[in-house]
Amino acid sequence: MDVGFIGLGHMGRPMALNLLKAGHRVTVYNRTRAKTQELASNGAQVAETIADACHGDALVTMLSDDAAVEGVVFGEEGALSALGRKAIHISMSTISVALSDRLADEHQESGRGYVSAPVFGRPEAAAAAKLFVIAAGADQMLARCQPLFDAIGQATFVVGARPSEANLVKLTGNFLIASMLESLGEAFALVRKSGIDPDRFLNILTSSLFSAPAYRTYGAIIAEGQDPVGGFKMSLALKDMRLALAAADARIVPMPVASLIRDHFVEAVAGGNGDADWSGLGRLAARRAGIEAATPSRNA
Ligand code: NAP
């Protein structure tokens, strides 16, 4: 397919590379142009403007947040007016349910296609084309997008016909991961301060009741006190907690745990750690317990 791709951050860069590897013709645009160089040397066309990336069969956007998507789509000479009549905009950023509904309405009014397809998986999974694509939209549009989903992910899950349903599922999933990070951080703080080897604790958990990939990946990061570079930023995690709470608020659903975790991300960002990986919730829990994250205290 002929695909435009806007947003070459930690996720967008490897995703666009995988589209090229799968044989698609890819035209990339990024606000910071220097990030397009690697893509160009792998065969991508580089667009000078947002509009220049919108002339293909599909346009993928993989941008930080609502403001970035609004600017790219609705801004002057933005994507919506530049998209061809038969083109589909595939919104893969983690954005609000409300903005996804607005995008669906405005694309429909202007006769352009729109599907929502946020993803689960960190940049390493994006590089390995192992993302999980959570898709929603009209069946025939999703069918046209499937070759692109296959190029970047290991599986696609269709939620329904209304695009924003995919955004709700994605935000709810991130709420669950963040809840796990918070509880892992608290659990490791207790285990460490009790003098138990965190690696042994992790091995017991992940070999018995908690053998899921999320516990294995993040359990190891927290047990070893790692601070991964280039993963998922605290500032974006804060954005997702706010968006999950906004969706809950609109539906009158109390989510006290989400509120607590949102405040812990606020604490992290306020403390100058907005660019640190969100697994840093583990370090915050350790600090609250009066211990260093990666140093087991056997005498406490
Ligand atoms: P990132 O590394 O911060 O990249 C953000 C991208 O958005 C960059 O290309 C950036 O351009 C662009 N951007 C930001 N503000 C913009 C604006 N106002 N106008 C135009 N472009 C703008 O973020 P990421 O980690 O790739 O995440 C991208 C999306 O995927 C987010 O919605 C995130 O929540 C979601 N996500 C992330 C992960 C993860 O593990 N990282 C996993 C799943 C989903 P510049 O290069 O010019 O800054």
Coordinates of C-alpha atoms and ligand atoms in Angstrom, one line a residue:
M1 CA 0.0 0.0 0.0
D2 CA 0.9 3.6 -0.3
V3 CA 1.1 4.9 3.3
G4 CA 1.8 8.3 4.9
F5 CA 3.2 8.1 8.4
I6 CA 3.3 11.1 10.8
G7 CA 5.1 10.9 14.1
L8 CA 8.5 9.2 14.3
G9 CA 9.0 9.0 18.1
H10 CA 10.0 6.0 20.1
M11 CA 7.0 4.0 18.7
G12 CA 6.5 5.6 15.3
R13 CA 10.1 5.1 14.1
P14 CA 10.2 1.3 14.4
M15 CA 6.6 1.0 13.2
A16 CA 7.3 2.9 10.0
L17 CA 10.5 0.9 9.5
N18 CA 8.4 -2.3 9.7
L19 CA 6.0 -1.0 7.1
L20 CA 8.9 -0.4 4.8
K21 CA 10.3 -3.9 5.5
A22 CA 6.9 -5.4 4.6
G23 CA 7.1 -3.8 1.2
H24 CA 4.7 -0.8 1.6
R25 CA 5.6 2.6 0.1
V26 CA 6.0 4.9 3.0
T27 CA 6.1 8.7 3.1
V28 CA 7.1 10.0 6.5
Y29 CA 6.6 13.4 8.2
N30 CA 8.0 14.4 11.6
R31 CA 7.9 17.8 13.3
T32 CA 11.6 17.4 14.0
R33 CA 12.9 16.7 10.6
A34 CA 16.2 15.1 11.7
K35 CA 14.3 12.0 12.8
T36 CA 13.3 11.3 9.2
Q37 CA 16.9 10.6 8.1
E38 CA 17.0 7.0 9.2
L39 CA 13.7 6.3 7.5
A40 CA 14.9 7.9 4.3
S41 CA 18.0 5.7 4.2
N42 CA 15.7 2.7 4.5
G43 CA 13.7 3.8 1.5
A44 CA 11.0 6.1 2.8
Q45 CA 10.0 9.3 1.0
V46 CA 10.3 12.3 3.2
A47 CA 7.4 14.8 3.2
E48 CA 8.1 18.5 3.5
T49 CA 4.7 19.2 5.0
I50 CA 1.9 17.3 6.7
A51 CA -0.2 17.6 3.5
D52 CA 2.6 15.9 1.5
A53 CA 2.3 12.8 3.7
C54 CA -1.5 12.6 3.0
H55 CA -1.6 11.5 -0.6
G56 CA -1.6 7.7 -0.2
D57 CA -4.2 5.0 0.4
A58 CA -3.8 5.5 4.2
L59 CA -2.3 7.8 6.7
V60 CA -1.0 6.6 10.1
T61 CA -0.6 9.1 12.9
M62 CA 1.5 8.1 15.9
L63 CA 1.8 11.2 18.0
S64 CA 2.1 12.1 21.7
D65 CA -1.3 13.3 22.7
D66 CA -4.6 14.9 21.9
A67 CA -3.0 18.4 21.3
A68 CA -0.5 16.9 18.8
V69 CA -3.2 15.0 16.9
E70 CA -5.5 18.0 16.8
G71 CA -2.7 20.2 15.5
V72 CA -1.7 17.7 12.8
V73 CA -5.3 16.8 11.7
F74 CA -7.2 20.1 12.1
G75 CA -4.4 22.7 11.9
E76 CA -4.0 25.0 8.9
E77 CA -3.1 22.8 5.9
G78 CA -3.6 19.8 8.3
A79 CA -4.2 16.2 7.4
L80 CA -8.0 16.2 7.2
S81 CA -8.2 18.6 4.3
A82 CA -5.2 17.1 2.5
L83 CA -6.4 13.4 2.7
G84 CA -7.6 11.9 -0.5
R85 CA -11.4 11.0 -0.7
K86 CA -10.7 7.3 -0.6
A87 CA -7.9 7.4 2.0
I88 CA -8.2 6.1 5.5
H89 CA -6.7 7.9 8.5
I90 CA -5.5 5.3 11.0
S91 CA -5.1 6.9 14.4
M92 CA -2.7 4.8 16.4
S93 CA -1.8 7.3 19.2
T94 CA -3.2 6.9 22.6
I95 CA -5.7 9.7 22.7
S96 CA -8.9 10.6 24.5
V97 CA -12.2 8.9 23.8
A98 CA -13.7 12.3 23.2
L99 CA -11.1 13.3 20.5
S100 CA -11.5 10.0 18.8
D101 CA -15.3 10.6 18.6
R102 CA -14.6 14.0 17.1
L103 CA -12.2 12.6 14.6
A104 CA -14.7 10.0 13.5
D105 CA -17.4 12.7 13.0
E106 CA -15.2 15.1 11.2
H107 CA -13.7 12.5 8.9
Q108 CA -17.2 11.2 8.1
E109 CA -18.5 14.7 7.4
S110 CA -15.7 15.4 5.0
G111 CA -16.0 12.0 3.3
R112 CA -12.7 10.6 4.5
G113 CA -12.2 7.2 6.3
Y114 CA -11.2 7.0 9.9
V115 CA -10.3 4.0 12.1
S116 CA -8.8 3.9 15.5
A117 CA -6.0 1.4 16.2
P118 CA -3.9 2.2 19.3
V119 CA -1.4 -0.5 20.3
F120 CA -0.1 -2.4 23.3
G121 CA 3.6 -3.0 23.5
R122 CA 6.8 -1.0 24.2
P123 CA 9.3 0.3 21.6
E124 CA 11.1 -3.1 21.7
A125 CA 7.9 -4.9 20.7
A126 CA 7.4 -2.3 18.0
A127 CA 10.9 -3.0 16.6
A128 CA 10.2 -6.7 16.6
A129 CA 6.8 -6.2 14.9
K130 CA 5.2 -7.8 17.9
L131 CA 2.7 -5.1 18.9
F132 CA -0.9 -5.9 19.7
V133 CA -3.3 -3.7 17.6
I134 CA -6.6 -2.8 19.2
A135 CA -8.8 -1.7 16.3
A136 CA -12.2 -0.3 15.9
G137 CA -14.1 1.1 12.9
A138 CA -16.1 0.1 9.9
D139 CA -15.4 -3.6 8.9
Q140 CA -14.5 -2.8 5.3
M141 CA -12.1 -0.1 6.4
L142 CA -10.5 -2.4 9.0
A143 CA -10.1 -5.0 6.3
R144 CA -8.3 -2.6 4.0
C145 CA -5.9 -1.6 6.9
Q146 CA -5.2 -5.2 7.9
P147 CA -2.0 -5.6 5.8
L148 CA -0.6 -2.6 7.7
F149 CA -1.6 -4.0 11.1
D150 CA 0.1 -7.3 10.1
A151 CA 3.3 -5.5 9.3
I152 CA 3.6 -3.9 12.7
G153 CA 1.9 -6.3 15.1
Q154 CA 1.6 -10.0 16.1
A155 CA -2.2 -9.8 16.5
T156 CA -5.1 -7.5 15.9
F157 CA -8.2 -7.4 18.1
V158 CA -11.3 -5.7 16.8
V159 CA -13.4 -4.1 19.5
G160 CA -16.3 -2.8 17.5
A161 CA -17.6 -0.4 14.8
R162 CA -17.2 2.8 16.8
P163 CA -13.6 3.9 16.6
S164 CA -13.4 5.4 20.1
E165 CA -14.1 1.9 21.6
A166 CA -10.5 1.0 20.8
N167 CA -9.3 4.1 22.6
L168 CA -11.3 3.2 25.7
V169 CA -9.9 -0.4 25.7
K170 CA -6.4 1.0 25.3
L171 CA -6.7 3.5 28.1
T172 CA -8.3 0.9 30.4
G173 CA -5.4 -1.5 29.6
N174 CA -2.9 1.2 30.4
F175 CA -4.7 1.8 33.7
L176 CA -4.2 -1.9 34.5
I177 CA -0.5 -1.8 33.7
A178 CA 0.0 1.3 35.8
S179 CA -1.9 -0.4 38.7
M180 CA 0.4 -3.4 38.3
L181 CA 3.5 -1.1 38.4
E182 CA 2.2 0.6 41.5
S183 CA 1.4 -2.6 43.3
L184 CA 4.7 -4.2 42.2
G185 CA 6.6 -1.2 43.5
E186 CA 4.9 -1.5 46.8
A187 CA 5.4 -5.3 47.0
F188 CA 9.1 -5.0 46.2
A189 CA 9.5 -2.2 48.8
L190 CA 8.0 -4.5 51.4
V191 CA 10.1 -7.5 50.3
R192 CA 13.3 -5.6 50.1
K193 CA 12.8 -3.9 53.5
S194 CA 12.2 -7.4 54.9
G195 CA 15.5 -8.6 53.7
I196 CA 14.2 -11.0 51.0
D197 CA 16.1 -11.2 47.7
P198 CA 13.9 -9.4 45.1
D199 CA 15.1 -11.7 42.3
R200 CA 14.0 -14.7 44.3
F201 CA 10.6 -13.0 45.0
L202 CA 10.2 -12.3 41.3
N203 CA 11.0 -15.8 40.3
I204 CA 8.5 -17.2 42.8
L205 CA 5.7 -14.9 41.6
T206 CA 6.3 -15.3 37.8
S207 CA 6.7 -19.1 38.2
S208 CA 3.4 -19.5 40.0
L209 CA 0.4 -17.1 40.1
F210 CA 1.8 -14.2 38.1
S211 CA 3.2 -15.7 34.9
A212 CA 1.8 -13.0 32.6
P213 CA 4.2 -11.1 30.3
A214 CA 3.5 -7.8 32.0
Y215 CA 4.7 -9.1 35.4
R216 CA 7.7 -10.8 33.8
T217 CA 8.8 -7.6 31.9
Y218 CA 8.1 -5.0 34.6
G219 CA 8.8 -7.3 37.5
A220 CA 12.4 -7.7 36.2
I221 CA 12.8 -3.9 35.6
I222 CA 11.6 -3.1 39.2
A223 CA 13.5 -6.0 40.9
E224 CA 16.8 -4.9 39.2
G225 CA 16.1 -1.2 39.7
Q226 CA 16.5 -0.5 36.0
D227 CA 15.6 2.8 34.5
P228 CA 15.0 1.9 30.8
V229 CA 15.8 4.6 28.3
G230 CA 13.5 5.1 25.3
G231 CA 10.4 3.2 26.7
F232 CA 7.2 4.8 27.9
K233 CA 7.6 8.3 29.5
M234 CA 6.1 9.2 32.8
S235 CA 4.6 12.3 31.2
L236 CA 2.7 10.2 28.7
A237 CA 1.6 7.8 31.4
L238 CA 0.2 10.7 33.3
K239 CA -1.6 11.8 30.2
D240 CA -3.2 8.3 29.9
M241 CA -4.3 8.2 33.5
R242 CA -5.9 11.6 33.0
L243 CA -7.7 10.3 29.8
A244 CA -8.9 7.2 31.6
L245 CA -10.3 9.3 34.4
A246 CA -11.9 11.7 32.0
A247 CA -13.7 8.7 30.3
A248 CA -14.7 7.4 33.7
D249 CA -15.9 10.8 34.8
A250 CA -18.0 11.1 31.6
R251 CA -19.6 7.7 32.4
I252 CA -19.9 8.3 36.2
V253 CA -17.6 5.4 37.0
P254 CA -15.5 5.8 40.2
M255 CA -11.9 4.8 39.8
P256 CA -10.2 5.7 43.1
V257 CA -7.1 3.5 42.2
A258 CA -6.7 5.4 38.9
S259 CA -6.9 8.7 40.9
L260 CA -4.2 7.6 43.3
I261 CA -1.9 6.5 40.5
R262 CA -2.5 9.7 38.5
D263 CA -1.2 11.6 41.6
H264 CA 1.9 9.4 41.7
F265 CA 2.6 10.2 38.1
V266 CA 2.0 13.9 38.9
E267 CA 4.6 13.5 41.8
A268 CA 7.1 11.9 39.3
V269 CA 6.6 14.6 36.7
A270 CA 6.7 17.4 39.2
G271 CA 10.0 16.0 40.5
G272 CA 11.6 16.4 37.1
N273 CA 11.1 12.8 36.0
G274 CA 8.7 13.3 33.1
D275 CA 11.0 11.7 30.6
A276 CA 11.8 8.6 32.9
D277 CA 10.2 5.3 32.1
W278 CA 6.8 4.8 33.9
S279 CA 8.2 1.7 35.7
G280 CA 9.8 4.5 37.9
L281 CA 6.6 4.1 40.0
G282 CA 8.6 1.3 41.6
R283 CA 11.4 3.7 42.6
L284 CA 8.8 6.1 44.0
A285 CA 7.3 3.4 46.2
A286 CA 10.8 2.4 47.4
R287 CA 11.6 6.0 48.3
R288 CA 8.3 6.3 50.2
A289 CA 9.4 3.2 52.2
G290 CA 12.8 4.9 52.9
I291 CA 14.9 2.5 50.8
E292 CA 16.7 2.7 47.5
A293 CA 15.0 0.8 44.7
A294 CA 17.8 -1.5 43.7
T295 CA 19.6 -2.0 47.0
P296 CA 18.1 -4.7 49.1
S297 CA 18.3 -3.8 52.8
R298 CA 18.9 -7.1 54.6
N299 CA 19.2 -5.5 58.0
A300 CA 16.0 -3.5 58.1
Ligands
NAP1 P1 7.4 10.1 21.7 O1 8.7 9.3 21.6 O2 7.4 11.3 22.6 O3 7.0 10.7 20.2 C1 6.0 11.6 20.0 C2 5.9 12.0 18.6 O4 4.8 13.0 18.5 C3 7.1 12.6 18.0 O5 7.2 12.2 16.6 C4 6.9 14.1 18.1 O6 7.6 14.9 17.2 C5 5.4 14.1 17.8 N1 4.7 15.3 18.3 C6 4.6 15.7 19.6 N2 3.9 16.8 19.7 C7 3.7 17.3 18.4 C8 3.0 18.4 17.9 N3 2.5 19.3 18.7 N4 3.0 18.5 16.5 C9 3.5 17.5 15.7 N5 4.1 16.4 16.2 C10 4.2 16.3 17.6 O7 6.2 9.2 22.1 P2 6.0 7.6 21.8 O8 6.5 6.9 23.0 O9 6.4 7.3 20.4 O10 4.4 7.5 21.9 C11 3.6 7.9 20.8 C12 2.1 7.5 21.1 O11 2.0 6.1 21.3 C13 1.6 8.2 22.4 O12 0.2 8.5 22.3 C14 1.8 7.1 23.5 O13 0.9 7.2 24.5 C15 1.5 5.8 22.6 N6 2.2 4.6 23.1 C16 3.5 4.6 23.5 C17 4.1 3.4 23.9 C18 5.5 3.4 24.5 O14 5.9 2.4 25.1 N7 6.3 4.4 24.2 C19 3.4 2.2 23.8 C20 2.1 2.2 23.3 C21 1.5 3.4 22.9 P3 9.0 15.4 17.6 O15 10.0 14.3 17.1 O16 9.2 16.7 16.8 O17 9.1 15.7 19.0

